[in-house]
Amino acid sequence: MRAFFVGRFQPYHLGHHEVVRSILREVDELIIGIGSAQESHSLENPFTAGERVLMIDKAVEEIKKEMGIDKKVYIIPLEDIYRNSLWVAHVCSMVPPFDIVYTNNPLVYRLFKEAGFKVMHTKMYNRNEYHGTEIRRKMLEGEDWEKYVPKSVAEIIKEIKGIERLRDISGRDF
């Protein structure tokens, strides 16, 4: 069975990590869709699609190694089309076929359900701390943010100078 899981991953954090780990226990293959792939260099979406692909790929490799599995995981950037009635068809045209959708986003749940897909909610893992908005705020404020993302993701954010980018975009001088 092949599953689909979508998010913006700005950045990919330990909550996502636990969801991916959980899904991989249940399915044979996983498609991870990177939503709003056209967005970058803003406070809400600071990282490019390519940077997010890299973050997710490295993090998923950690999970697969830890779990001792070699399941196929596809990571596919998906640009927004700004037409909810067409979005599921757009996604289906951009990714391999899938049998089940995992999401906690009410709109994503509704759209896939209306299109006839089996849709499952994922467990929420420490949502107050594992939340992209809060992690980005910690990055901007110089607080400890690294403990909320997999080690490989923190390394990539440092490598691409993600903190500096966020601060530049915000107009803050630290």
mmCIF file of C-alpha atoms in Angstrom:
data_model
loop_
_atom_site.group_PDB
_atom_site.id
_atom_site.type_symbol
_atom_site.label_atom_id
_atom_site.label_comp_id
_atom_site.label_asym_id
_atom_site.label_seq_id
_atom_site.Cartn_x
_atom_site.Cartn_y
_atom_site.Cartn_z
ATOM 1 C CA MET A 1 0.000 0.000 0.000
ATOM 2 C CA ARG A 2 1.257 3.479 -0.912
ATOM 3 C CA ALA A 3 0.329 6.512 1.219
ATOM 4 C CA PHE A 4 0.363 10.266 0.667
ATOM 5 C CA PHE A 5 1.296 12.823 3.357
ATOM 6 C CA VAL A 6 1.521 16.551 2.629
ATOM 7 C CA GLY A 7 2.844 19.552 4.529
ATOM 8 C CA ARG A 8 4.788 22.758 4.041
ATOM 9 C CA PHE A 9 7.667 21.583 6.250
ATOM 10 C CA GLN A 10 8.887 25.076 7.138
ATOM 11 C CA PRO A 11 10.947 23.511 8.666
ATOM 12 C CA TYR A 12 10.564 19.735 8.885
ATOM 13 C CA HIS A 13 10.419 19.109 12.654
ATOM 14 C CA LEU A 14 10.193 16.283 15.175
ATOM 15 C CA GLY A 15 6.387 16.226 14.956
ATOM 16 C CA HIS A 16 6.650 15.494 11.233
ATOM 17 C CA HIS A 17 9.372 12.975 12.053
ATOM 18 C CA GLU A 18 7.060 11.009 14.349
ATOM 19 C CA VAL A 19 4.206 11.100 11.818
ATOM 20 C CA VAL A 20 6.468 9.796 9.046
ATOM 21 C CA ARG A 21 7.821 7.075 11.356
ATOM 22 C CA SER A 22 4.264 6.051 12.248
ATOM 23 C CA ILE A 23 3.072 5.988 8.625
ATOM 24 C CA LEU A 24 6.098 3.926 7.554
ATOM 25 C CA ARG A 25 5.087 1.268 10.090
ATOM 26 C CA GLU A 26 1.740 0.903 8.300
ATOM 27 C CA VAL A 27 2.482 1.185 4.571
ATOM 28 C CA ASP A 28 4.847 -0.195 1.933
ATOM 29 C CA GLU A 29 5.681 3.154 0.298
ATOM 30 C CA LEU A 30 5.193 6.794 1.214
ATOM 31 C CA ILE A 31 4.792 9.905 -0.894
ATOM 32 C CA ILE A 32 5.628 13.117 0.941
ATOM 33 C CA GLY A 33 4.213 16.164 -0.820
ATOM 34 C CA ILE A 34 5.870 19.489 -0.118
ATOM 35 C CA GLY A 35 3.036 21.994 -0.232
ATOM 36 C CA SER A 36 3.441 25.617 -1.329
ATOM 37 C CA ALA A 37 6.616 24.581 -3.138
ATOM 38 C CA GLN A 38 6.745 27.875 -5.030
ATOM 39 C CA GLU A 39 7.061 29.822 -1.766
ATOM 40 C CA SER A 40 10.389 30.762 -0.168
ATOM 41 C CA HIS A 41 12.273 33.655 1.378
ATOM 42 C CA SER A 42 9.359 34.862 3.516
ATOM 43 C CA LEU A 43 8.767 34.701 7.267
ATOM 44 C CA GLU A 44 6.064 32.060 6.814
ATOM 45 C CA ASN A 45 7.933 30.101 4.127
ATOM 46 C CA PRO A 46 11.646 30.798 4.483
ATOM 47 C CA PHE A 47 13.000 27.638 2.868
ATOM 48 C CA THR A 48 12.974 26.725 -0.828
ATOM 49 C CA ALA A 49 11.400 23.535 -2.143
ATOM 50 C CA GLY A 50 14.855 22.132 -2.843
ATOM 51 C CA GLU A 51 16.022 22.872 0.684
ATOM 52 C CA ARG A 52 12.918 21.191 2.093
ATOM 53 C CA VAL A 53 13.482 18.150 -0.135
ATOM 54 C CA LEU A 54 17.012 17.919 1.268
ATOM 55 C CA MET A 55 15.810 18.275 4.877
ATOM 56 C CA ILE A 56 13.125 15.623 4.478
ATOM 57 C CA ASP A 57 15.368 13.233 2.560
ATOM 58 C CA LYS A 58 18.083 13.327 5.235
ATOM 59 C CA ALA A 59 15.533 12.994 8.053
ATOM 60 C CA VAL A 60 13.745 10.071 6.363
ATOM 61 C CA GLU A 61 17.085 8.307 5.894
ATOM 62 C CA GLU A 62 17.585 8.597 9.677
ATOM 63 C CA ILE A 63 14.182 6.991 10.277
ATOM 64 C CA LYS A 64 14.768 4.186 7.779
ATOM 65 C CA LYS A 65 18.157 3.392 9.286
ATOM 66 C CA GLU A 66 16.765 3.472 12.827
ATOM 67 C CA MET A 67 13.831 1.225 11.874
ATOM 68 C CA GLY A 68 15.991 -1.093 9.761
ATOM 69 C CA ILE A 69 13.758 -0.692 6.710
ATOM 70 C CA ASP A 70 14.338 0.083 3.055
ATOM 71 C CA LYS A 71 10.892 1.305 2.048
ATOM 72 C CA LYS A 72 10.565 3.682 -0.893
ATOM 73 C CA VAL A 73 9.806 7.295 0.042
ATOM 74 C CA TYR A 74 9.067 9.791 -2.733
ATOM 75 C CA ILE A 75 9.493 13.485 -1.893
ATOM 76 C CA ILE A 76 7.664 15.682 -4.383
ATOM 77 C CA PRO A 77 7.318 19.481 -4.373
ATOM 78 C CA LEU A 78 3.767 20.644 -5.134
ATOM 79 C CA GLU A 79 3.022 24.198 -6.182
ATOM 80 C CA ASP A 80 -0.218 25.798 -5.078
ATOM 81 C CA ILE A 81 -2.888 26.244 -7.727
ATOM 82 C CA TYR A 82 -5.294 28.380 -5.636
ATOM 83 C CA ARG A 83 -8.369 26.383 -6.744
ATOM 84 C CA ASN A 84 -9.507 24.006 -4.024
ATOM 85 C CA SER A 85 -11.970 22.262 -6.327
ATOM 86 C CA LEU A 86 -9.079 21.244 -8.607
ATOM 87 C CA TRP A 87 -6.351 20.690 -6.033
ATOM 88 C CA VAL A 88 -6.763 16.912 -5.552
ATOM 89 C CA ALA A 89 -6.628 16.353 -9.322
ATOM 90 C CA HIS A 90 -3.512 18.542 -9.446
ATOM 91 C CA VAL A 91 -1.856 16.491 -6.694
ATOM 92 C CA CYS A 92 -2.808 13.225 -8.408
ATOM 93 C CA SER A 93 -1.265 14.457 -11.649
ATOM 94 C CA MET A 94 2.025 15.266 -9.908
ATOM 95 C CA VAL A 95 2.661 12.205 -7.717
ATOM 96 C CA PRO A 96 2.618 8.415 -8.097
ATOM 97 C CA PRO A 97 -0.745 6.723 -7.474
ATOM 98 C CA PHE A 98 -1.610 6.216 -3.790
ATOM 99 C CA ASP A 99 -4.177 4.329 -1.749
ATOM 100 C CA ILE A 100 -4.526 6.393 1.406
ATOM 101 C CA VAL A 101 -4.005 9.976 2.576
ATOM 102 C CA TYR A 102 -2.719 10.923 6.023
ATOM 103 C CA THR A 103 -3.463 14.448 7.246
ATOM 104 C CA ASN A 104 -4.721 16.544 10.136
ATOM 105 C CA ASN A 105 -5.435 19.544 7.947
ATOM 106 C CA PRO A 106 -9.245 19.914 7.828
ATOM 107 C CA LEU A 107 -9.286 21.258 4.260
ATOM 108 C CA VAL A 108 -6.948 18.567 2.913
ATOM 109 C CA TYR A 109 -9.037 15.940 4.719
ATOM 110 C CA ARG A 110 -12.273 17.276 3.214
ATOM 111 C CA LEU A 111 -10.945 17.640 -0.337
ATOM 112 C CA PHE A 112 -9.525 14.113 -0.500
ATOM 113 C CA LYS A 113 -12.606 12.626 1.194
ATOM 114 C CA GLU A 114 -14.871 14.325 -1.374
ATOM 115 C CA ALA A 115 -12.669 12.889 -4.135
ATOM 116 C CA GLY A 116 -13.293 9.379 -2.795
ATOM 117 C CA PHE A 117 -9.961 8.684 -1.086
ATOM 118 C CA LYS A 118 -9.516 6.888 2.204
ATOM 119 C CA VAL A 119 -8.217 9.598 4.558
ATOM 120 C CA MET A 120 -6.725 9.016 7.997
ATOM 121 C CA HIS A 121 -5.836 11.470 10.733
ATOM 122 C CA THR A 122 -2.338 11.301 12.143
ATOM 123 C CA LYS A 123 -1.450 11.509 15.797
ATOM 124 C CA MET A 124 -0.437 14.981 16.938
ATOM 125 C CA TYR A 125 2.966 14.956 18.605
ATOM 126 C CA ASN A 126 3.548 17.730 21.139
ATOM 127 C CA ARG A 127 1.864 20.257 18.846
ATOM 128 C CA ASN A 128 2.670 23.252 21.073
ATOM 129 C CA GLU A 129 6.405 22.743 20.650
ATOM 130 C CA TYR A 130 6.551 20.967 17.298
ATOM 131 C CA HIS A 131 5.017 23.738 15.268
ATOM 132 C CA GLY A 132 6.769 25.469 12.375
ATOM 133 C CA THR A 133 5.582 28.955 13.373
ATOM 134 C CA GLU A 134 6.970 28.526 16.881
ATOM 135 C CA ILE A 135 10.258 27.040 15.646
ATOM 136 C CA ARG A 136 10.731 29.934 13.201
ATOM 137 C CA ARG A 137 9.977 32.398 16.043
ATOM 138 C CA LYS A 138 12.650 30.727 18.182
ATOM 139 C CA MET A 139 15.102 31.012 15.293
ATOM 140 C CA LEU A 140 14.375 34.729 14.968
ATOM 141 C CA GLU A 141 14.597 35.385 18.707
ATOM 142 C CA GLY A 142 17.859 33.487 19.136
ATOM 143 C CA GLU A 143 16.215 30.832 21.328
ATOM 144 C CA ASP A 144 17.030 27.120 21.302
ATOM 145 C CA TRP A 145 15.279 25.790 18.191
ATOM 146 C CA GLU A 146 17.549 22.876 17.324
ATOM 147 C CA LYS A 147 15.980 20.503 19.847
ATOM 148 C CA TYR A 148 12.697 20.656 17.865
ATOM 149 C CA VAL A 149 14.105 19.364 14.571
ATOM 150 C CA PRO A 150 16.058 16.236 13.631
ATOM 151 C CA LYS A 151 19.820 16.731 13.866
ATOM 152 C CA SER A 152 20.220 16.448 10.094
ATOM 153 C CA VAL A 153 17.649 19.226 9.560
ATOM 154 C CA ALA A 154 19.455 21.546 11.996
ATOM 155 C CA GLU A 155 22.687 20.903 10.092
ATOM 156 C CA ILE A 156 21.054 21.771 6.767
ATOM 157 C CA ILE A 157 19.491 24.965 8.168
ATOM 158 C CA LYS A 158 22.933 26.030 9.391
ATOM 159 C CA GLU A 159 24.558 25.047 6.077
ATOM 160 C CA ILE A 160 22.132 27.179 4.048
ATOM 161 C CA LYS A 161 22.337 30.027 6.586
ATOM 162 C CA GLY A 162 18.619 29.735 7.278
ATOM 163 C CA ILE A 163 18.729 31.752 10.503
ATOM 164 C CA GLU A 164 20.493 34.622 8.759
ATOM 165 C CA ARG A 165 17.900 34.463 5.976
ATOM 166 C CA LEU A 166 15.028 34.666 8.438
ATOM 167 C CA ARG A 167 16.615 37.617 10.211
ATOM 168 C CA ASP A 168 17.310 39.401 6.925
ATOM 169 C CA ILE A 169 13.737 38.866 5.771
ATOM 170 C CA SER A 170 12.351 40.098 9.095
ATOM 171 C CA GLY A 171 14.462 43.244 8.960
ATOM 172 C CA ARG A 172 15.944 42.471 12.390
ATOM 173 C CA ASP A 173 19.529 43.220 13.204
ATOM 174 C CA PHE A 174 21.091 40.889 15.772
#
